[in-house]
Tab-separated table of C-alpha atoms and ligand atoms in Angstrom:
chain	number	residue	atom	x	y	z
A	1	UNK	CA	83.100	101.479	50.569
A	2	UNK	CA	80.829	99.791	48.460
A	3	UNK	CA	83.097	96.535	48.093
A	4	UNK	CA	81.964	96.384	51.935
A	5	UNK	CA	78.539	95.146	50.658
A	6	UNK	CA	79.706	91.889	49.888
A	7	UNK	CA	80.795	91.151	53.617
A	8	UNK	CA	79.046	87.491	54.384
A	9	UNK	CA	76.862	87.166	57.147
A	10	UNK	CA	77.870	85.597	59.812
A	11	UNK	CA	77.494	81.712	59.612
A	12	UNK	CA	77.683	79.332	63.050
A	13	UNK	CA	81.132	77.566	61.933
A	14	UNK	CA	82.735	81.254	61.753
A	15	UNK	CA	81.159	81.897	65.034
A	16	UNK	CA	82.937	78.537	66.221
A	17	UNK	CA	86.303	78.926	64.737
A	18	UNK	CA	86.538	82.540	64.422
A	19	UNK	CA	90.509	83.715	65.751
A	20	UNK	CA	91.266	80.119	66.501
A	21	UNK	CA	93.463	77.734	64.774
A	22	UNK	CA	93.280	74.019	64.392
A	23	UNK	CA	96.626	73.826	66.223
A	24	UNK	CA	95.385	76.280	69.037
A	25	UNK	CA	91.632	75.713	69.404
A	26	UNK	CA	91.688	76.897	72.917
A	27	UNK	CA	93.405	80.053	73.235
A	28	UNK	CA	95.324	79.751	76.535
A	29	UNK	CA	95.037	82.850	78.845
A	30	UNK	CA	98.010	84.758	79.671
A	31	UNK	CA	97.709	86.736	82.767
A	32	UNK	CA	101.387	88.409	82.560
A	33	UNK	CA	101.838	91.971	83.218
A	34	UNK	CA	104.949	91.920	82.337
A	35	UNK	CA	107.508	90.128	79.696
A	36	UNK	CA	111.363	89.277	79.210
A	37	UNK	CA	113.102	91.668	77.487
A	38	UNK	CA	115.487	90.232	74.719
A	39	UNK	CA	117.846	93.089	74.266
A	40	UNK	CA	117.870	96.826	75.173
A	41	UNK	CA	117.527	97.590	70.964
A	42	UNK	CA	115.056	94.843	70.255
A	43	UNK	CA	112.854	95.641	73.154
A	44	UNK	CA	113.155	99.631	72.725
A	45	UNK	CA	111.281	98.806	68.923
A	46	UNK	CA	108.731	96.675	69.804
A	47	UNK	CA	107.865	99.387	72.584
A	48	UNK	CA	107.882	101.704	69.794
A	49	UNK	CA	105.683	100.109	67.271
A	50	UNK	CA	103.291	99.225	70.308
A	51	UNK	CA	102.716	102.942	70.797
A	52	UNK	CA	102.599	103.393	67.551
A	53	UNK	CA	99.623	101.612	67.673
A	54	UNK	CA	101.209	98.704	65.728
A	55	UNK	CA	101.572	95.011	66.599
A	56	UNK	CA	104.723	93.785	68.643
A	57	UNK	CA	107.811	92.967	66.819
A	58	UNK	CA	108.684	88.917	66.604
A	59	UNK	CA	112.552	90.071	68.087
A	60	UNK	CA	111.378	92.505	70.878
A	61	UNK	CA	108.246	90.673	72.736
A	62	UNK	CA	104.942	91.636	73.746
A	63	UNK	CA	106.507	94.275	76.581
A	64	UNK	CA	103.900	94.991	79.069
A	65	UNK	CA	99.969	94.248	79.206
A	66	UNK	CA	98.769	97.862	78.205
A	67	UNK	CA	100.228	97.383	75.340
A	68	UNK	CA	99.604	93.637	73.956
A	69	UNK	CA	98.142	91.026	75.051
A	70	UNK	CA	97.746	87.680	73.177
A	71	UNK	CA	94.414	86.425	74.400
A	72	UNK	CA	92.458	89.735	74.005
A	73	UNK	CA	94.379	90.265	70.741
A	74	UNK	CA	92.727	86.507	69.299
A	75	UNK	CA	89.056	87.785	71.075
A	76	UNK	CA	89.631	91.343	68.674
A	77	UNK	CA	90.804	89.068	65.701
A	78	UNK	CA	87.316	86.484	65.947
A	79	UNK	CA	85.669	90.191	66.381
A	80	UNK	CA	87.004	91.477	63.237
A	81	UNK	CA	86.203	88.131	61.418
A	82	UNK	CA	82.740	88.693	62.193
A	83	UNK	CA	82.782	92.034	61.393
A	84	UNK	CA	84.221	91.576	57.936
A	85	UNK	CA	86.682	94.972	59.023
A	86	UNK	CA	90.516	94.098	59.122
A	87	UNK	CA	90.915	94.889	62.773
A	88	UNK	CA	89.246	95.333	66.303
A	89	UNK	CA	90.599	97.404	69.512
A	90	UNK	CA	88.843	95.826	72.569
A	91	UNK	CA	88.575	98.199	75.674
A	92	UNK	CA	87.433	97.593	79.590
A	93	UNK	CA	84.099	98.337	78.863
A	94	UNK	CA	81.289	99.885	75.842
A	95	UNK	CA	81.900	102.999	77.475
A	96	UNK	CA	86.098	102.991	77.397
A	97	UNK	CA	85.415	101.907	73.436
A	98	UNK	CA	83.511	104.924	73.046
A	99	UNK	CA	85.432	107.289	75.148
A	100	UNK	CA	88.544	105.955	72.910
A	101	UNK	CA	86.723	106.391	69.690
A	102	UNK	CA	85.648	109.853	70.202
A	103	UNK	CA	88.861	110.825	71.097
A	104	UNK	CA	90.320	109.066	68.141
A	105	UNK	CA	88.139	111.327	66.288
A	106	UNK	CA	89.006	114.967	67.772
A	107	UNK	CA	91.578	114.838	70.274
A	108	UNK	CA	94.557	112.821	67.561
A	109	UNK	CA	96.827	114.402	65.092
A	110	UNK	CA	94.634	113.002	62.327
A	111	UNK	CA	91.602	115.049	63.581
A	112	UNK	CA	92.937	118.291	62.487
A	113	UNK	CA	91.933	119.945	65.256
A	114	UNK	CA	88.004	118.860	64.273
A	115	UNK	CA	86.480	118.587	67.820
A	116	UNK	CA	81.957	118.973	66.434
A	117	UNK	CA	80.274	115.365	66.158
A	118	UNK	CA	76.798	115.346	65.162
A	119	UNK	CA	75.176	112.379	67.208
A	120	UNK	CA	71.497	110.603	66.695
A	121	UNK	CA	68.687	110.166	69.902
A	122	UNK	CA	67.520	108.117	70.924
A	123	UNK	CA	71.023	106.597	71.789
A	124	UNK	CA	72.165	104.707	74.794
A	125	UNK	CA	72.105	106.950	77.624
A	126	UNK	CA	75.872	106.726	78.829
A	127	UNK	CA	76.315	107.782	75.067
A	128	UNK	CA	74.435	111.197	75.499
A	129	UNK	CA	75.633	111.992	78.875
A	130	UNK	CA	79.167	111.632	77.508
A	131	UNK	CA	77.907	113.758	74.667
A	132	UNK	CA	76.062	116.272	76.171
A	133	UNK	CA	78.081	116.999	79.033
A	134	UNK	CA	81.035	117.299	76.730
A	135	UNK	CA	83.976	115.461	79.121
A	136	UNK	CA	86.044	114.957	76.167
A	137	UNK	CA	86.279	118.456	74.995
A	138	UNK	CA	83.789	117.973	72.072
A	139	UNK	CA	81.017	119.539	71.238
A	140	UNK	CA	77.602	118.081	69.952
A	141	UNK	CA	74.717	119.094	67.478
A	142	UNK	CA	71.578	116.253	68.294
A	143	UNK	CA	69.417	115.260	65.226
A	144	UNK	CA	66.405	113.252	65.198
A	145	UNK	CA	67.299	110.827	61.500
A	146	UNK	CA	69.386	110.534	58.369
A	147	UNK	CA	67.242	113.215	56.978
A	148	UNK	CA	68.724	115.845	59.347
A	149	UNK	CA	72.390	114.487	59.053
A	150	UNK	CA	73.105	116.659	55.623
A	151	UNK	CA	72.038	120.001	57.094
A	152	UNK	CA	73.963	119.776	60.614
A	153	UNK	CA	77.338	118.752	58.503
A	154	UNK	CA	76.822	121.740	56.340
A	155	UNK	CA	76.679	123.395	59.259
A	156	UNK	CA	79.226	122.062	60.880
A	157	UNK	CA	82.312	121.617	58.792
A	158	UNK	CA	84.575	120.792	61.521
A	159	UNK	CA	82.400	117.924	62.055
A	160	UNK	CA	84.953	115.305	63.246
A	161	UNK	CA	82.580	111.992	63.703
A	162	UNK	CA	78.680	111.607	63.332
A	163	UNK	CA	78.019	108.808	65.917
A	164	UNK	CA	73.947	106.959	65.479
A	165	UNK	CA	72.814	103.795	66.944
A	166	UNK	CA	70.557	100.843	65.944
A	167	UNK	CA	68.910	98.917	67.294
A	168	UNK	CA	68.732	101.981	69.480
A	169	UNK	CA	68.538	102.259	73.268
A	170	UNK	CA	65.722	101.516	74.982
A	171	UNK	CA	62.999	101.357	71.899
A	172	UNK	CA	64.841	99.233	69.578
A	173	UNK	CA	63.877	101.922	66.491
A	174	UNK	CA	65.775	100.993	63.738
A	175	UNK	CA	68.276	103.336	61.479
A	176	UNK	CA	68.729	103.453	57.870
A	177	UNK	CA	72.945	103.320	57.920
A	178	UNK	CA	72.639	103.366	53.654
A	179	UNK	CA	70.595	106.434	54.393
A	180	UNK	CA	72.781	107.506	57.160
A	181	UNK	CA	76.100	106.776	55.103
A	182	UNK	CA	74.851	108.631	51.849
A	183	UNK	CA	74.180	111.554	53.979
A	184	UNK	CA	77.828	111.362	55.755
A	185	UNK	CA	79.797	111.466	52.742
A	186	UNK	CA	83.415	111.556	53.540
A	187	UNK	CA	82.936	111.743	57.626
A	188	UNK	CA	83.149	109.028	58.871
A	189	UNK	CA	80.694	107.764	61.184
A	190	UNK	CA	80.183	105.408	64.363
A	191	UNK	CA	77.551	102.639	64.869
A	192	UNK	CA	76.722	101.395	68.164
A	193	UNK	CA	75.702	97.867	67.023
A	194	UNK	CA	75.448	96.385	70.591
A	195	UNK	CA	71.801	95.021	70.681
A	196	UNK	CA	72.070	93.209	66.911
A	197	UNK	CA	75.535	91.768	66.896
A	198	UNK	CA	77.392	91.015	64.067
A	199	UNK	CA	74.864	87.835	63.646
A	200	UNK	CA	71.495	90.219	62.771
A	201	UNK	CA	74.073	93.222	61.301
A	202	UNK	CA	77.299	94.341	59.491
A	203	UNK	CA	77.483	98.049	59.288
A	204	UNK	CA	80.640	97.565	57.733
A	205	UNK	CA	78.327	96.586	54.729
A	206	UNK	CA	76.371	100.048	54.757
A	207	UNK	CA	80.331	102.002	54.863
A	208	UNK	CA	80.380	102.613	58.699
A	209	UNK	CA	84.022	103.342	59.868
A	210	UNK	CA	83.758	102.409	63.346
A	211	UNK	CA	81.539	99.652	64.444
A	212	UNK	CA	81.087	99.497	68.540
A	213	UNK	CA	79.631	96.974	70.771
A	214	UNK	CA	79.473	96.796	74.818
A	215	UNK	CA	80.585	93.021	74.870
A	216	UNK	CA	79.272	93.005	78.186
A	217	UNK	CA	76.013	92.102	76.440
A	218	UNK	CA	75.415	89.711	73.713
A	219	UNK	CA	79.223	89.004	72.705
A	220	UNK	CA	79.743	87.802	76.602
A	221	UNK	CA	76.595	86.100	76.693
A	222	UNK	CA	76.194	85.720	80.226
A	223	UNK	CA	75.881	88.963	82.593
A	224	UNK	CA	80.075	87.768	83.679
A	225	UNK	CA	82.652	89.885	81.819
A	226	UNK	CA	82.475	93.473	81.307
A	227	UNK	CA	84.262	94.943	77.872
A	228	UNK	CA	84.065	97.071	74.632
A	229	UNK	CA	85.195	96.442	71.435
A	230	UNK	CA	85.992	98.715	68.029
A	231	UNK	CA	85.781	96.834	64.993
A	232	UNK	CA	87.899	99.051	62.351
A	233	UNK	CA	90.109	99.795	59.486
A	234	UNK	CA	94.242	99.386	60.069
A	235	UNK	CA	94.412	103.101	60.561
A	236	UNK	CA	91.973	104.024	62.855
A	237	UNK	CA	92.401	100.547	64.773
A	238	UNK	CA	96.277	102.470	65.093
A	239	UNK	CA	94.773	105.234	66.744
A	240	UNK	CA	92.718	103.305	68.948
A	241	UNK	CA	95.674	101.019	70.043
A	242	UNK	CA	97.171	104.173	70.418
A	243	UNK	CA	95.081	105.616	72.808
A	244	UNK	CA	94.403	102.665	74.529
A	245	UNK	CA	98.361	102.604	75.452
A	246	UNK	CA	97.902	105.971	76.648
A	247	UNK	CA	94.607	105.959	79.071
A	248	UNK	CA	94.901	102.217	79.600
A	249	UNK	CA	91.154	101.219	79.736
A	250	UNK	CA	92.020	97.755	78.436
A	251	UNK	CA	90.371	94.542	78.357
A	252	UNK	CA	91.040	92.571	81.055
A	253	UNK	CA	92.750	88.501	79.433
A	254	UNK	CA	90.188	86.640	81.450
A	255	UNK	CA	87.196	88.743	80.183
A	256	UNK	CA	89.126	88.724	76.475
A	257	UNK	CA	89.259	85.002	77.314
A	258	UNK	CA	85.391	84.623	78.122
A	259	UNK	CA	84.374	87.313	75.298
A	260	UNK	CA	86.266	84.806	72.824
A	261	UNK	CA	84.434	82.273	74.326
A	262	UNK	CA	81.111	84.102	74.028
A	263	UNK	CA	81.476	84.507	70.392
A	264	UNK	CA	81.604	80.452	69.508
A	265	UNK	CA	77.433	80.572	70.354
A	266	UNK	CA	76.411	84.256	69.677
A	267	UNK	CA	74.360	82.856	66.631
A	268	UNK	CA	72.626	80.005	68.297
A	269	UNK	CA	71.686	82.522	71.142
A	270	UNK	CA	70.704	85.526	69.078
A	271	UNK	CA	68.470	83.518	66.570
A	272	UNK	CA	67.041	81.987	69.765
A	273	UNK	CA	66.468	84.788	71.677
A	274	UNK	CA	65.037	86.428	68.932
A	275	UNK	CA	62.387	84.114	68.006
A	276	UNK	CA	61.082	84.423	71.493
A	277	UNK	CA	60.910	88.073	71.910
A	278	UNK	CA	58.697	87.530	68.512
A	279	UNK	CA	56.090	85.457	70.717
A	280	UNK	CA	56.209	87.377	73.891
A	281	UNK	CA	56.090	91.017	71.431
A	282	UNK	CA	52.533	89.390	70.248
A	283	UNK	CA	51.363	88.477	73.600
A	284	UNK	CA	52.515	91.701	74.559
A	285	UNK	CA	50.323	93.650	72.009
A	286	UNK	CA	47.246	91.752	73.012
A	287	UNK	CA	47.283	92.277	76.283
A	288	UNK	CA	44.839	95.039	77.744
A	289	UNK	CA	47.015	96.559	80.232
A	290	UNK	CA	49.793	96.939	77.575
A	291	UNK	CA	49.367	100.784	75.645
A	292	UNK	CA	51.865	100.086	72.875
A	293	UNK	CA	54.923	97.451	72.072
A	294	UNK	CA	58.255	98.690	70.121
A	295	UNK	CA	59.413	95.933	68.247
A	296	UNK	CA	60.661	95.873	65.170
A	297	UNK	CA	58.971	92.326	64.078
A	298	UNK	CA	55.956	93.565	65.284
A	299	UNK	CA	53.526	95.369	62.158
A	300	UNK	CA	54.707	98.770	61.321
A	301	UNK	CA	57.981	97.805	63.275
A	302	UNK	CA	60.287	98.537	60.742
A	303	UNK	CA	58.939	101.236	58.608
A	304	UNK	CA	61.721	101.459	56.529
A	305	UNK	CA	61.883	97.683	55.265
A	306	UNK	CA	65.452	96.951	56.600
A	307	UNK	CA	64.522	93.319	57.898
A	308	UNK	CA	65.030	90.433	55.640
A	309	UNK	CA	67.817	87.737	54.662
A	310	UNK	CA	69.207	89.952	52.154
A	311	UNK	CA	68.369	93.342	54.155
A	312	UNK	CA	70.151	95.443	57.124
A	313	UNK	CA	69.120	93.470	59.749
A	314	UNK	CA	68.739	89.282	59.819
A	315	UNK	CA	66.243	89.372	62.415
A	316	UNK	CA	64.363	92.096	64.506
A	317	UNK	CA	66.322	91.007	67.528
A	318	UNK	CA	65.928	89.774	71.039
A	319	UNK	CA	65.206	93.809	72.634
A	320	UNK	CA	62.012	94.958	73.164
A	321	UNK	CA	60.220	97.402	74.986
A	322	UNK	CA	56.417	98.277	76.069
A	323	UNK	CA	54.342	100.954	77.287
A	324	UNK	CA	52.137	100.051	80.425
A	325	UNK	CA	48.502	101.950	80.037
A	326	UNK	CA	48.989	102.539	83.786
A	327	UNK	CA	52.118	104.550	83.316
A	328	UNK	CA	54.649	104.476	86.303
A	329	UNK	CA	53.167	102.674	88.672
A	330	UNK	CA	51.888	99.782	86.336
A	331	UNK	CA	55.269	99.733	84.810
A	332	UNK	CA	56.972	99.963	88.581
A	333	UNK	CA	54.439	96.978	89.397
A	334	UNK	CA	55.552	94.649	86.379
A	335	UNK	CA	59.104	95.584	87.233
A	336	UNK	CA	58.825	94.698	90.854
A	337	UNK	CA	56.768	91.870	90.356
A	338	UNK	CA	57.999	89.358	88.192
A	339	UNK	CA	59.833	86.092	89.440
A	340	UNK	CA	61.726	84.754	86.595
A	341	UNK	CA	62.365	88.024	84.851
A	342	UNK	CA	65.104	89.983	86.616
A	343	UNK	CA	64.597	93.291	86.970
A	344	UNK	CA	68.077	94.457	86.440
A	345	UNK	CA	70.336	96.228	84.330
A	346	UNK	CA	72.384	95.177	81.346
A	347	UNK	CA	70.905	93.256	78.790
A	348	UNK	CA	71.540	90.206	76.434
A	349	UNK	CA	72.464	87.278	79.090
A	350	UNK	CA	70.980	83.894	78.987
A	351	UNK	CA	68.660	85.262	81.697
A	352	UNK	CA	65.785	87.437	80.584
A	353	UNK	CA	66.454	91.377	82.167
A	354	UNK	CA	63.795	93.809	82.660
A	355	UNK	CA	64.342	97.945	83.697
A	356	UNK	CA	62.738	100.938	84.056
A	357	UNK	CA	64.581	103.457	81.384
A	358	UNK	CA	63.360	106.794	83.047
A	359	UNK	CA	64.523	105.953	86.184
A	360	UNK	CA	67.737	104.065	85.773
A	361	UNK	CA	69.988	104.266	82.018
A	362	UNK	CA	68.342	107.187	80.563
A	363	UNK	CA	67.484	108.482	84.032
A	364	UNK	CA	70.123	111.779	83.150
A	365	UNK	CA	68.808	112.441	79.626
A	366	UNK	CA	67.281	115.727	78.610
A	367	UNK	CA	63.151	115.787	79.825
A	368	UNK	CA	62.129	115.805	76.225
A	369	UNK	CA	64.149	112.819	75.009
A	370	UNK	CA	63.537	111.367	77.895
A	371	UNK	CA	61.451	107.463	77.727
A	372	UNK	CA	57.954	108.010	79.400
A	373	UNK	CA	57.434	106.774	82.872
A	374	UNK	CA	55.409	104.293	81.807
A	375	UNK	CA	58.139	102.239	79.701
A	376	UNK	CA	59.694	99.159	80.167
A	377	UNK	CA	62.613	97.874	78.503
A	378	UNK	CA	62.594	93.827	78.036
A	379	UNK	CA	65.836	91.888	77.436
A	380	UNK	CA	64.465	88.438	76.165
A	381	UNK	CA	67.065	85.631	77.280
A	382	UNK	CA	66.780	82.150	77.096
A	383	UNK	CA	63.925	81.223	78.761
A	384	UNK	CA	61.225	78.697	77.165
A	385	UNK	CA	58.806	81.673	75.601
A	386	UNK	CA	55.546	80.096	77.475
A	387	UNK	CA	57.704	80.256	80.653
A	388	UNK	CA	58.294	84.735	80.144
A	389	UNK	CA	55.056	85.425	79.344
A	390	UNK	CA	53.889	83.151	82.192
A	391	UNK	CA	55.917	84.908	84.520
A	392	UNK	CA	54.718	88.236	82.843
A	393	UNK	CA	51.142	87.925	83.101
A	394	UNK	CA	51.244	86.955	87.003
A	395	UNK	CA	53.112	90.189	87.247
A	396	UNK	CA	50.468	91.764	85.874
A	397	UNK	CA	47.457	90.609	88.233
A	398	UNK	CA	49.402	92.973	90.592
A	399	UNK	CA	48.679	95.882	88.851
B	1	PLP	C1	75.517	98.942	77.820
B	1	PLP	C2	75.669	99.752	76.615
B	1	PLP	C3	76.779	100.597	76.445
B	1	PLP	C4	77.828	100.769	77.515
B	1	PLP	O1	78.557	99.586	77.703
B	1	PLP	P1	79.312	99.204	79.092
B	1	PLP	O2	79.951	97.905	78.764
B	1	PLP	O3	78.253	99.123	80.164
B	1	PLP	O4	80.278	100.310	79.367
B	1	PLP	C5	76.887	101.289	75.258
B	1	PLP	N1	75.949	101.178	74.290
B	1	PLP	C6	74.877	100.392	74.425
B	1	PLP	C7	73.885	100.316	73.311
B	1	PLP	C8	74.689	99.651	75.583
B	1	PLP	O5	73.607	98.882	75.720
């Protein structure tokens, strides 16, 4: 896909205007479950494209909410804009998106029976439980990089999906996807792009088929709307639909309505956000009580050089995460302790969010990929930066 490469970045007036029109600026909110029915023939087609996984037809209506709705269909268009894919399937949450892809990818017609996917840790830990535990009937091979990619798929050629993540959950440890694509080859493969956004990263750039976010978290903005969303090609985006018809874990209108919403300031909040976790990273790293920072602004962040204007990545990102020298009960202290900071799950609101991996998202994962006990994982909001690491450091006099 190399004509992918020249996808532009994301600017603040596509942000703004993405899915609207000038005539429509405000997309209204339509809350019916239900439509009118023109005719018995002209209704029975539209219900047949729709499960198709096609659009509705102009004669038959929109049908019945599983199957279309217009204000979640113009948050997936302003998705796909950003994107720079043709289409986006949004879903009730990051983990419905997933659940859909993955079945997309083994349990369709088009998977020919395939039902292996070779996945990458660290990765969001409702990702490998799904994986590991092996709900939807597929099976998993774990590798630690790109490097490793090659050798699984020879070993695996009924390899349906290889699924990675970056920024990944809870260390923000950045991926190579040209690495990552080169060593996929024809199977296609999955990014989880949640913690950059389409603002800091396209993967549709580096040949990704399937780019995922939880929209719960940066594309909402705000800790209000739960939601998932695929950004795709037409044919995949069909099987989504698809099954999306079938299991029904759609997007609810009002939290399509406030994802839409979400997206008109995701650049002004990102680049915001961003620049602060820079500042709080560095107080981070010079504090005593601190063993080591994972940030990929920080020196010997981002090994592989993927930060720049013209690189992977915009900017390293508003997720970081930090060791405490005092292992669990320093980090339960910090955790407990702060004011301002909420200790809380979820990530990327206008609020600042701090959490314990080991005991909470990646509380399930396998002991040895495990986070240690002594990691914290820092969602950097809003805030004024002087105001965080305030708020940080009187957390840590209770140490
Ligand atoms: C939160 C999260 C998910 C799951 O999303 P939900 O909206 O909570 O279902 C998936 N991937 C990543 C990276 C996440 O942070």
């Amino acid at each position: 896909m190399s004509e992918d490469r020249n996808i532009a970045r994301v600017t603040a007036t596509a942000a703004v205007h993405a899915g609207r029109t000038v005539t429509n600026p405000t997309p209204p909110i339509d809350l019916s479950a239900t439509y009118y029915l023109p005719g018995v023939d002209a209704g029975g087609e539209s219900y047949e494209a729709l499960v198709a996984g096609g659009a509705p037809t102009a004669e038959g209506g929109l049908v019945y909410q599983r199957m279309w709705n217009p204000t979640t269909a113009g948050f997936e268009r302003a998705l796909a804009e950003l994107e720079g894919l043709p289409e986006a399937v949004s879903f009730a949450s990051g983990m419905a998106a997933i659940t859909a892809c993955l079945l997309a990818a083994t349990a369709t017609k088009a998977a020919d029976g395939k039902r292996h996917i070779i996945a990458l840790r660290p990765i969001y830990g409702g990702t490998d439980g799904l994986l590991t535990k092996g709900t939807l009937g597929t099976e998993v091979t774990w590798v630690d990089g790109p490097a490793d990619i090659a050798a699984a798929l020879a070993a695996r050629p009924d390899t349906a999906l290889v699924v990675v993540e970056t920024p990944a959950n809870p260390t923000a440890q950045l991926l190579d996807l040209d690495a990552v694509a080169e060593a996929c080859g024809d199977v296609p493969y999955l990014v989880d792009s949640t913690f950059a956004t389409p603002v800091l990263q396209q993967p549709a750039r580096h040949g990704a088929t399937l780019v995922v976010h939880s929209a719960t978290k940066y594309l909402g903005g705000h800790c209000d709307v739960l939601g998932g969303v695929v950004a795709t090609t037409p044919e995949w985006a069909a099987r989504l639909r698809d099954i999306r018809v079938q299991t029904g874990g759609l997007l609810h209108p009002i939290a399509g309505y406030l994802l839409h919403r979400g997206l008109q300031t995701l650049p002004l909040r990102v680049k915001r956000s961003s620049e602060t976790a820079q500042t709080v990273a560095e107080w981070l790293v010079a504090h005593p009580a601190v063993e080591r920072v994972y940030y990929p602004g920080l020196p010997g962040g981002d090994p592989d050089g993927l930060i720049g204007p013209d690189k992977q990545m915009l900017l390293p990102g508003a997720m970081l995460a930090f060791s405490m020298r005092g292992g669990y009960d320093a980090a339960a202290a910090v955790a407990e302790n702060v004011r301002l900071i909420l200790h809380a799950a979820s990530l990327g609101g206008a609020e600042s969010l701090i959490t314990h991996p080991a005991s909470l998202s990646h509380r399930h994962v396998a002991p040895n990929a495990r986070p240690d006990a002594g990691l914290l994982r820092f969602s950097v909001g809003l805030e004024d930066a002087e105001d965080l690491v305030g708020d940080l450091e009187a957390a840590f006099t209770k140490i």
